[in-house]
Amino acid sequence: MMRFVSFSSGSCGNCYLLLGPRSGILIDAGVGIRRVKKELEALHLGFDHLSAILVTHDHGDHIRSLGSFCKRLTLPVWTTPTLHEALLRHPFTRDWIGPCRQDLQADIWNPVTEDFDVQYFVVPHDATQCVGFAIRCGEELFVLMTDLGHTTPQALEWASLATTVVVESNYDLEMLLGGDYPQVLKDRISHGIGHLSNDACAQAIQQFLHPGLRNIFLCHLSGNNNTPELAYASARAALDEAGVGPGAIALRVLRRGVASPLLTL
Ligand SMILES: [Zn+2]
Ligand SMILES: [Zn+2]
């Protein structure tokens, strides 16, 4: 059995917790350690429920507090060798990451905690490198893909095996193009190595949809170029079009700056 909570999702900070029967992993550390402590306490949990940290990439909204977590808790931090080299140089992490470093190996199940085995896949994004995760716990497969300019065959393949998928639904194209971001930023977001639009997310959902899928969580919504209602409606329409009724798959939007309930997957 797995449980999941999002402490925050989006450019304001990303931090998720996945709990197994005996261990928990934090995915990204873009939320302050004191806030995570408070959120854990509200769920009658504590830092002793954290056994490891996974890192998707080296943008501030994903690693802002990673140094504090390393300094305070000295948990193993698992990511790719390429990203670890970047974290060893990054001002947010360089003083504290060394003793926590654990390299994920490619194309094998990495035993990250006693409950969780992890494989990573590279996704296109304008960071040093950015990865999605396939996380196995017993019969369950949790797949997370965030901060990706477009989907890849490998990402879709993992998602098409998953029981739960967390997928980015970053922006509504009309809001982005009609909004007041400078053109260079609009291009950065929408041209393949930035973020996934609601439309691209909806298309991905139709591609990875399969009978074993129970949960889809939409993550990393833009604060300026999206709304939870638009993201939800777009994904919901994709499911309806594929003949999947509201009861068959739980569809949920993960909010910016606000914790989700503790969800049993
Ligand atoms: Zn991000
Ligand atoms: Zn990013």
PDB file of C-alpha atoms and ligand atoms in Angstrom:
ATOM      1  CA  MET A   1       0.000   0.000   0.000  1.00  0.00           C
ATOM      2  CA  MET A   2       1.231   3.464  -0.860  1.00  0.00           C
ATOM      3  CA  ARG A   3       0.104   6.823   0.395  1.00  0.00           C
ATOM      4  CA  PHE A   4       0.906  10.154  -1.202  1.00  0.00           C
ATOM      5  CA  VAL A   5       0.804  13.803  -0.277  1.00  0.00           C
ATOM      6  CA  SER A   6       1.791  16.876  -2.273  1.00  0.00           C
ATOM      7  CA  PHE A   7       3.073  19.670  -0.024  1.00  0.00           C
ATOM      8  CA  SER A   8       3.197  22.059  -2.981  1.00  0.00           C
ATOM      9  CA  SER A   9       3.424  21.781  -6.747  1.00  0.00           C
ATOM     10  CA  GLY A  10       4.501  24.479  -9.210  1.00  0.00           C
ATOM     11  CA  SER A  11       7.148  27.135  -9.733  1.00  0.00           C
ATOM     12  CA  CYS A  12       6.496  28.340  -6.154  1.00  0.00           C
ATOM     13  CA  GLY A  13       7.998  25.049  -4.900  1.00  0.00           C
ATOM     14  CA  ASN A  14       7.683  21.312  -5.448  1.00  0.00           C
ATOM     15  CA  CYS A  15       7.722  18.668  -2.749  1.00  0.00           C
ATOM     16  CA  TYR A  16       5.900  15.354  -2.603  1.00  0.00           C
ATOM     17  CA  LEU A  17       5.905  12.520  -0.100  1.00  0.00           C
ATOM     18  CA  LEU A  18       5.360   8.882  -0.950  1.00  0.00           C
ATOM     19  CA  LEU A  19       4.781   6.573   2.005  1.00  0.00           C
ATOM     20  CA  GLY A  20       5.121   2.822   1.993  1.00  0.00           C
ATOM     21  CA  PRO A  21       4.447   0.422   4.877  1.00  0.00           C
ATOM     22  CA  ARG A  22       7.883   0.960   6.450  1.00  0.00           C
ATOM     23  CA  SER A  23       9.505   3.943   4.761  1.00  0.00           C
ATOM     24  CA  GLY A  24       8.849   7.218   3.010  1.00  0.00           C
ATOM     25  CA  ILE A  25      10.521   9.138   0.235  1.00  0.00           C
ATOM     26  CA  LEU A  26      10.434  12.829  -0.412  1.00  0.00           C
ATOM     27  CA  ILE A  27      10.415  13.737  -4.102  1.00  0.00           C
ATOM     28  CA  ASP A  28      12.095  17.123  -4.578  1.00  0.00           C
ATOM     29  CA  ALA A  29      12.748  19.635  -1.832  1.00  0.00           C
ATOM     30  CA  GLY A  30      11.399  22.944  -3.066  1.00  0.00           C
ATOM     31  CA  VAL A  31       9.412  23.657   0.120  1.00  0.00           C
ATOM     32  CA  GLY A  32      10.985  24.931   3.367  1.00  0.00           C
ATOM     33  CA  ILE A  33      11.953  22.304   5.906  1.00  0.00           C
ATOM     34  CA  ARG A  34       9.927  23.985   8.677  1.00  0.00           C
ATOM     35  CA  ARG A  35       6.808  23.926   6.542  1.00  0.00           C
ATOM     36  CA  VAL A  36       7.341  20.269   5.692  1.00  0.00           C
ATOM     37  CA  LYS A  37       7.727  19.557   9.416  1.00  0.00           C
ATOM     38  CA  LYS A  38       4.425  21.337  10.131  1.00  0.00           C
ATOM     39  CA  GLU A  39       2.624  19.541   7.318  1.00  0.00           C
ATOM     40  CA  LEU A  40       3.964  16.199   8.557  1.00  0.00           C
ATOM     41  CA  GLU A  41       2.828  16.968  12.103  1.00  0.00           C
ATOM     42  CA  ALA A  42      -0.648  17.808  10.831  1.00  0.00           C
ATOM     43  CA  LEU A  43      -0.740  14.269   9.398  1.00  0.00           C
ATOM     44  CA  HIS A  44       0.603  12.773  12.660  1.00  0.00           C
ATOM     45  CA  LEU A  45       3.893  12.057  10.904  1.00  0.00           C
ATOM     46  CA  GLY A  46       7.443  13.258  11.494  1.00  0.00           C
ATOM     47  CA  PHE A  47      10.902  13.390   9.955  1.00  0.00           C
ATOM     48  CA  ASP A  48      11.471   9.802  11.088  1.00  0.00           C
ATOM     49  CA  HIS A  49       8.981   8.794   8.364  1.00  0.00           C
ATOM     50  CA  LEU A  50      11.418  10.099   5.730  1.00  0.00           C
ATOM     51  CA  SER A  51      14.010   7.588   4.565  1.00  0.00           C
ATOM     52  CA  ALA A  52      15.350   9.110   1.341  1.00  0.00           C
ATOM     53  CA  ILE A  53      14.998  12.033  -1.069  1.00  0.00           C
ATOM     54  CA  LEU A  54      14.660  11.799  -4.853  1.00  0.00           C
ATOM     55  CA  VAL A  55      15.571  14.804  -6.997  1.00  0.00           C
ATOM     56  CA  THR A  56      14.146  15.385 -10.494  1.00  0.00           C
ATOM     57  CA  HIS A  57      16.433  18.277 -11.524  1.00  0.00           C
ATOM     58  CA  ASP A  58      18.461  21.252 -10.407  1.00  0.00           C
ATOM     59  CA  HIS A  59      15.976  24.127 -10.723  1.00  0.00           C
ATOM     60  CA  GLY A  60      15.371  26.180  -7.588  1.00  0.00           C
ATOM     61  CA  ASP A  61      11.694  25.292  -7.266  1.00  0.00           C
ATOM     62  CA  HIS A  62      12.780  21.653  -6.801  1.00  0.00           C
ATOM     63  CA  ILE A  63      15.959  22.001  -4.690  1.00  0.00           C
ATOM     64  CA  ARG A  64      15.577  25.264  -2.772  1.00  0.00           C
ATOM     65  CA  SER A  65      15.534  23.484   0.604  1.00  0.00           C
ATOM     66  CA  LEU A  66      17.579  20.424  -0.297  1.00  0.00           C
ATOM     67  CA  GLY A  67      20.637  21.834   1.490  1.00  0.00           C
ATOM     68  CA  SER A  68      18.618  22.268   4.713  1.00  0.00           C
ATOM     69  CA  PHE A  69      17.259  18.725   4.482  1.00  0.00           C
ATOM     70  CA  CYS A  70      20.801  17.377   4.012  1.00  0.00           C
ATOM     71  CA  LYS A  71      22.216  19.470   6.843  1.00  0.00           C
ATOM     72  CA  ARG A  72      19.417  18.644   9.263  1.00  0.00           C
ATOM     73  CA  LEU A  73      18.561  15.024   8.411  1.00  0.00           C
ATOM     74  CA  THR A  74      21.509  13.610   6.382  1.00  0.00           C
ATOM     75  CA  LEU A  75      19.106  11.452   4.369  1.00  0.00           C
ATOM     76  CA  PRO A  76      20.359   9.646   1.273  1.00  0.00           C
ATOM     77  CA  VAL A  77      19.659  11.853  -1.750  1.00  0.00           C
ATOM     78  CA  TRP A  78      19.131   9.805  -4.899  1.00  0.00           C
ATOM     79  CA  THR A  79      19.472  11.252  -8.370  1.00  0.00           C
ATOM     80  CA  THR A  80      21.572  10.706 -11.482  1.00  0.00           C
ATOM     81  CA  PRO A  81      25.379  11.133 -11.432  1.00  0.00           C
ATOM     82  CA  THR A  82      25.007  14.097 -13.837  1.00  0.00           C
ATOM     83  CA  LEU A  83      22.601  15.866 -11.486  1.00  0.00           C
ATOM     84  CA  HIS A  84      24.735  15.073  -8.437  1.00  0.00           C
ATOM     85  CA  GLU A  85      27.712  16.728 -10.121  1.00  0.00           C
ATOM     86  CA  ALA A  86      25.525  19.806 -10.693  1.00  0.00           C
ATOM     87  CA  LEU A  87      24.275  19.753  -7.068  1.00  0.00           C
ATOM     88  CA  LEU A  88      27.878  19.639  -5.820  1.00  0.00           C
ATOM     89  CA  ARG A  89      28.397  23.002  -7.553  1.00  0.00           C
ATOM     90  CA  HIS A  90      24.992  24.584  -6.911  1.00  0.00           C
ATOM     91  CA  PRO A  91      24.916  27.304  -4.221  1.00  0.00           C
ATOM     92  CA  PHE A  92      21.714  25.835  -2.692  1.00  0.00           C
ATOM     93  CA  THR A  93      23.267  22.413  -2.137  1.00  0.00           C
ATOM     94  CA  ARG A  94      27.062  22.373  -2.542  1.00  0.00           C
ATOM     95  CA  ASP A  95      27.917  22.692   1.168  1.00  0.00           C
ATOM     96  CA  TRP A  96      25.734  19.797   2.293  1.00  0.00           C
ATOM     97  CA  ILE A  97      25.029  17.348  -0.511  1.00  0.00           C
ATOM     98  CA  GLY A  98      28.331  15.432  -0.493  1.00  0.00           C
ATOM     99  CA  PRO A  99      27.686  12.990   2.393  1.00  0.00           C
ATOM    100  CA  CYS A 100      24.097  12.402   1.190  1.00  0.00           C
ATOM    101  CA  ARG A 101      24.985  11.535  -2.396  1.00  0.00           C
ATOM    102  CA  GLN A 102      23.540   8.314  -3.795  1.00  0.00           C
ATOM    103  CA  ASP A 103      23.724   7.767  -7.543  1.00  0.00           C
ATOM    104  CA  LEU A 104      20.807   6.193  -9.366  1.00  0.00           C
ATOM    105  CA  GLN A 105      21.996   3.713 -11.959  1.00  0.00           C
ATOM    106  CA  ALA A 106      20.351   3.721 -15.370  1.00  0.00           C
ATOM    107  CA  ASP A 107      17.995   0.981 -16.544  1.00  0.00           C
ATOM    108  CA  ILE A 108      17.858  -1.030 -13.322  1.00  0.00           C
ATOM    109  CA  TRP A 109      15.654  -1.002 -10.248  1.00  0.00           C
ATOM    110  CA  ASN A 110      17.583   0.960  -7.627  1.00  0.00           C
ATOM    111  CA  PRO A 111      16.664  -0.175  -4.087  1.00  0.00           C
ATOM    112  CA  VAL A 112      16.165   3.264  -2.535  1.00  0.00           C
ATOM    113  CA  THR A 113      14.384   2.208   0.672  1.00  0.00           C
ATOM    114  CA  GLU A 114      13.086  -1.066   2.037  1.00  0.00           C
ATOM    115  CA  ASP A 115       9.717  -0.405   0.355  1.00  0.00           C
ATOM    116  CA  PHE A 116      10.685   1.379  -2.839  1.00  0.00           C
ATOM    117  CA  ASP A 117      12.680   0.494  -5.965  1.00  0.00           C
ATOM    118  CA  VAL A 118      13.239   3.299  -8.437  1.00  0.00           C
ATOM    119  CA  GLN A 119      14.089   3.661 -12.117  1.00  0.00           C
ATOM    120  CA  TYR A 120      14.566   7.016 -13.782  1.00  0.00           C
ATOM    121  CA  PHE A 121      13.980   8.261 -17.314  1.00  0.00           C
ATOM    122  CA  VAL A 122      15.348  11.465 -18.815  1.00  0.00           C
ATOM    123  CA  VAL A 123      12.797  14.050 -19.966  1.00  0.00           C
ATOM    124  CA  PRO A 124      13.380  17.154 -22.123  1.00  0.00           C
ATOM    125  CA  HIS A 125      13.716  20.285 -19.982  1.00  0.00           C
ATOM    126  CA  ASP A 126      16.122  23.205 -19.806  1.00  0.00           C
ATOM    127  CA  ALA A 127      17.966  22.076 -16.669  1.00  0.00           C
ATOM    128  CA  THR A 128      21.369  20.335 -16.410  1.00  0.00           C
ATOM    129  CA  GLN A 129      19.274  17.205 -16.774  1.00  0.00           C
ATOM    130  CA  CYS A 130      15.705  16.394 -15.756  1.00  0.00           C
ATOM    131  CA  VAL A 131      14.319  12.982 -14.917  1.00  0.00           C
ATOM    132  CA  GLY A 132      11.004  11.346 -14.263  1.00  0.00           C
ATOM    133  CA  PHE A 133      10.677   8.433 -11.877  1.00  0.00           C
ATOM    134  CA  ALA A 134       9.062   5.006 -11.940  1.00  0.00           C
ATOM    135  CA  ILE A 135       8.708   3.940  -8.320  1.00  0.00           C
ATOM    136  CA  ARG A 136       7.739   0.379  -7.477  1.00  0.00           C
ATOM    137  CA  CYS A 137       6.246  -0.681  -4.170  1.00  0.00           C
ATOM    138  CA  GLY A 138       4.898  -4.237  -4.153  1.00  0.00           C
ATOM    139  CA  GLU A 139       2.318  -4.462  -6.945  1.00  0.00           C
ATOM    140  CA  GLU A 140       1.994  -0.706  -7.255  1.00  0.00           C
ATOM    141  CA  LEU A 141       3.824   1.484  -9.756  1.00  0.00           C
ATOM    142  CA  PHE A 142       3.949   5.222  -9.197  1.00  0.00           C
ATOM    143  CA  VAL A 143       5.197   7.296 -12.136  1.00  0.00           C
ATOM    144  CA  LEU A 144       6.029  10.990 -11.917  1.00  0.00           C
ATOM    145  CA  MET A 145       6.858  13.228 -14.869  1.00  0.00           C
ATOM    146  CA  THR A 146       7.187  16.931 -14.239  1.00  0.00           C
ATOM    147  CA  ASP A 147       8.988  19.792 -15.971  1.00  0.00           C
ATOM    148  CA  LEU A 148       9.040  18.308 -19.446  1.00  0.00           C
ATOM    149  CA  GLY A 149       8.756  20.225 -22.697  1.00  0.00           C
ATOM    150  CA  HIS A 150       7.214  17.227 -24.394  1.00  0.00           C
ATOM    151  CA  THR A 151       6.559  13.611 -23.640  1.00  0.00           C
ATOM    152  CA  THR A 152       8.944  10.879 -24.772  1.00  0.00           C
ATOM    153  CA  PRO A 153       8.206   7.285 -25.784  1.00  0.00           C
ATOM    154  CA  GLN A 154       9.975   6.109 -22.619  1.00  0.00           C
ATOM    155  CA  ALA A 155       7.927   8.368 -20.336  1.00  0.00           C
ATOM    156  CA  LEU A 156       4.689   7.223 -21.980  1.00  0.00           C
ATOM    157  CA  GLU A 157       5.767   3.604 -21.747  1.00  0.00           C
ATOM    158  CA  TRP A 158       6.369   3.868 -18.001  1.00  0.00           C
ATOM    159  CA  ALA A 159       3.085   5.709 -17.492  1.00  0.00           C
ATOM    160  CA  SER A 160       1.248   3.022 -19.445  1.00  0.00           C
ATOM    161  CA  LEU A 161       2.317   0.503 -16.781  1.00  0.00           C
ATOM    162  CA  ALA A 162       1.535   2.673 -13.764  1.00  0.00           C
ATOM    163  CA  THR A 163      -1.205   2.449 -11.162  1.00  0.00           C
ATOM    164  CA  THR A 164      -0.704   6.156 -10.365  1.00  0.00           C
ATOM    165  CA  VAL A 165       0.652   8.864 -12.676  1.00  0.00           C
ATOM    166  CA  VAL A 166       1.653  12.369 -11.626  1.00  0.00           C
ATOM    167  CA  VAL A 167       1.945  14.420 -14.816  1.00  0.00           C
ATOM    168  CA  GLU A 168       2.608  18.084 -15.470  1.00  0.00           C
ATOM    169  CA  SER A 169      -0.244  20.231 -16.803  1.00  0.00           C
ATOM    170  CA  ASN A 170       1.601  23.536 -16.766  1.00  0.00           C
ATOM    171  CA  TYR A 171      -0.158  26.045 -18.978  1.00  0.00           C
ATOM    172  CA  ASP A 172      -3.159  26.847 -21.086  1.00  0.00           C
ATOM    173  CA  LEU A 173      -1.788  27.838 -24.486  1.00  0.00           C
ATOM    174  CA  GLU A 174      -4.266  30.682 -25.004  1.00  0.00           C
ATOM    175  CA  MET A 175      -3.510  32.163 -21.598  1.00  0.00           C
ATOM    176  CA  LEU A 176       0.234  31.888 -22.242  1.00  0.00           C
ATOM    177  CA  LEU A 177       0.124  33.470 -25.706  1.00  0.00           C
ATOM    178  CA  GLY A 178      -2.345  36.176 -24.672  1.00  0.00           C
ATOM    179  CA  GLY A 179      -0.584  36.945 -21.393  1.00  0.00           C
ATOM    180  CA  ASP A 180       2.091  39.524 -20.671  1.00  0.00           C
ATOM    181  CA  TYR A 181       5.170  37.293 -20.436  1.00  0.00           C
ATOM    182  CA  PRO A 182       7.995  38.524 -22.702  1.00  0.00           C
ATOM    183  CA  GLN A 183       8.189  36.614 -25.981  1.00  0.00           C
ATOM    184  CA  VAL A 184      11.462  34.969 -24.987  1.00  0.00           C
ATOM    185  CA  LEU A 185       9.820  33.486 -21.890  1.00  0.00           C
ATOM    186  CA  LYS A 186       6.741  32.368 -23.857  1.00  0.00           C
ATOM    187  CA  ASP A 187       9.098  30.582 -26.236  1.00  0.00           C
ATOM    188  CA  ARG A 188      11.105  29.057 -23.378  1.00  0.00           C
ATOM    189  CA  ILE A 189       7.953  27.575 -21.877  1.00  0.00           C
ATOM    190  CA  SER A 190       6.264  26.320 -25.009  1.00  0.00           C
ATOM    191  CA  HIS A 191       9.055  25.241 -27.359  1.00  0.00           C
ATOM    192  CA  GLY A 192       9.765  21.685 -26.430  1.00  0.00           C
ATOM    193  CA  ILE A 193      12.222  21.958 -23.538  1.00  0.00           C
ATOM    194  CA  GLY A 194      10.072  23.947 -21.128  1.00  0.00           C
ATOM    195  CA  HIS A 195       6.780  22.683 -19.769  1.00  0.00           C
ATOM    196  CA  LEU A 196       3.826  20.543 -20.781  1.00  0.00           C
ATOM    197  CA  SER A 197       0.637  22.386 -21.771  1.00  0.00           C
ATOM    198  CA  ASN A 198      -2.846  21.282 -20.759  1.00  0.00           C
ATOM    199  CA  ASP A 199      -3.411  20.099 -24.347  1.00  0.00           C
ATOM    200  CA  ALA A 200      -0.172  18.092 -24.423  1.00  0.00           C
ATOM    201  CA  CYS A 201      -0.993  16.623 -21.020  1.00  0.00           C
ATOM    202  CA  ALA A 202      -4.468  15.626 -22.238  1.00  0.00           C
ATOM    203  CA  GLN A 203      -2.936  13.989 -25.288  1.00  0.00           C
ATOM    204  CA  ALA A 204      -0.416  12.145 -23.087  1.00  0.00           C
ATOM    205  CA  ILE A 205      -3.238  10.880 -20.875  1.00  0.00           C
ATOM    206  CA  GLN A 206      -4.953   9.360 -23.892  1.00  0.00           C
ATOM    207  CA  GLN A 207      -1.669   7.720 -24.869  1.00  0.00           C
ATOM    208  CA  PHE A 208      -0.841   6.160 -21.500  1.00  0.00           C
ATOM    209  CA  LEU A 209      -4.371   5.294 -20.434  1.00  0.00           C
ATOM    210  CA  HIS A 210      -4.725   1.599 -19.567  1.00  0.00           C
ATOM    211  CA  PRO A 211      -7.035  -0.564 -17.454  1.00  0.00           C
ATOM    212  CA  GLY A 212      -4.673  -0.772 -14.444  1.00  0.00           C
ATOM    213  CA  LEU A 213      -4.472   3.009 -13.980  1.00  0.00           C
ATOM    214  CA  ARG A 214      -6.331   4.256 -10.894  1.00  0.00           C
ATOM    215  CA  ASN A 215      -5.029   7.772 -10.200  1.00  0.00           C
ATOM    216  CA  ILE A 216      -3.949  10.732 -12.317  1.00  0.00           C
ATOM    217  CA  PHE A 217      -2.627  13.772 -10.495  1.00  0.00           C
ATOM    218  CA  LEU A 218      -1.961  16.952 -12.466  1.00  0.00           C
ATOM    219  CA  CYS A 219       1.094  18.821 -11.207  1.00  0.00           C
ATOM    220  CA  HIS A 220       3.202  21.964 -11.694  1.00  0.00           C
ATOM    221  CA  LEU A 221       0.367  24.280 -12.817  1.00  0.00           C
ATOM    222  CA  SER A 222       1.466  27.770 -13.784  1.00  0.00           C
ATOM    223  CA  GLY A 223       0.197  30.554 -11.526  1.00  0.00           C
ATOM    224  CA  ASN A 224      -0.099  33.012 -14.423  1.00  0.00           C
ATOM    225  CA  ASN A 225      -1.019  30.897 -17.418  1.00  0.00           C
ATOM    226  CA  ASN A 226      -3.365  28.278 -16.032  1.00  0.00           C
ATOM    227  CA  THR A 227      -6.113  27.647 -13.529  1.00  0.00           C
ATOM    228  CA  PRO A 228      -6.903  24.429 -11.671  1.00  0.00           C
ATOM    229  CA  GLU A 229     -10.323  24.456 -13.368  1.00  0.00           C
ATOM    230  CA  LEU A 230      -8.871  24.655 -16.890  1.00  0.00           C
ATOM    231  CA  ALA A 231      -6.270  21.944 -16.240  1.00  0.00           C
ATOM    232  CA  TYR A 232      -8.874  19.659 -14.708  1.00  0.00           C
ATOM    233  CA  ALA A 233     -11.407  20.237 -17.500  1.00  0.00           C
ATOM    234  CA  SER A 234      -8.814  19.508 -20.173  1.00  0.00           C
ATOM    235  CA  ALA A 235      -7.756  16.196 -18.604  1.00  0.00           C
ATOM    236  CA  ARG A 236     -11.354  15.287 -17.785  1.00  0.00           C
ATOM    237  CA  ALA A 237     -12.339  15.862 -21.439  1.00  0.00           C
ATOM    238  CA  ALA A 238      -9.493  13.569 -22.557  1.00  0.00           C
ATOM    239  CA  LEU A 239     -10.769  10.830 -20.256  1.00  0.00           C
ATOM    240  CA  ASP A 240     -14.390  11.325 -21.367  1.00  0.00           C
ATOM    241  CA  GLU A 241     -13.318  11.174 -24.997  1.00  0.00           C
ATOM    242  CA  ALA A 242     -11.574   7.880 -24.264  1.00  0.00           C
ATOM    243  CA  GLY A 243     -14.749   6.547 -22.646  1.00  0.00           C
ATOM    244  CA  VAL A 244     -13.425   6.624 -19.074  1.00  0.00           C
ATOM    245  CA  GLY A 245     -16.126   7.765 -16.668  1.00  0.00           C
ATOM    246  CA  PRO A 246     -15.520   9.877 -13.541  1.00  0.00           C
ATOM    247  CA  GLY A 247     -15.659   6.835 -11.252  1.00  0.00           C
ATOM    248  CA  ALA A 248     -13.013   4.767 -13.027  1.00  0.00           C
ATOM    249  CA  ILE A 249      -9.922   6.905 -12.481  1.00  0.00           C
ATOM    250  CA  ALA A 250      -9.380   9.450  -9.719  1.00  0.00           C
ATOM    251  CA  LEU A 251      -8.352  12.730 -11.344  1.00  0.00           C
ATOM    252  CA  ARG A 252      -6.957  15.428  -9.073  1.00  0.00           C
ATOM    253  CA  VAL A 253      -5.140  18.739  -9.429  1.00  0.00           C
ATOM    254  CA  LEU A 254      -2.157  19.280  -7.094  1.00  0.00           C
ATOM    255  CA  ARG A 255      -2.198  22.881  -5.943  1.00  0.00           C
ATOM    256  CA  ARG A 256       0.473  25.533  -5.788  1.00  0.00           C
ATOM    257  CA  GLY A 257       1.610  26.253  -2.246  1.00  0.00           C
ATOM    258  CA  VAL A 258      -1.168  24.186  -0.655  1.00  0.00           C
ATOM    259  CA  ALA A 259      -0.875  20.641   0.641  1.00  0.00           C
ATOM    260  CA  SER A 260      -3.159  17.938  -0.709  1.00  0.00           C
ATOM    261  CA  PRO A 261      -4.842  15.551   1.689  1.00  0.00           C
ATOM    262  CA  LEU A 262      -2.949  12.349   2.463  1.00  0.00           C
ATOM    263  CA  LEU A 263      -4.146  10.133  -0.382  1.00  0.00           C
ATOM    264  CA  THR A 264      -4.221   6.348  -0.357  1.00  0.00           C
ATOM    265  CA  LEU A 265      -3.221   5.189  -3.801  1.00  0.00           C
TER     266      LEU A 265
HETATM  267 ZN    ZN B   1       9.731  23.258 -11.801  1.00  0.00          ZN
HETATM  268 ZN    ZN B   2      12.343  23.015 -13.988  1.00  0.00          ZN
END
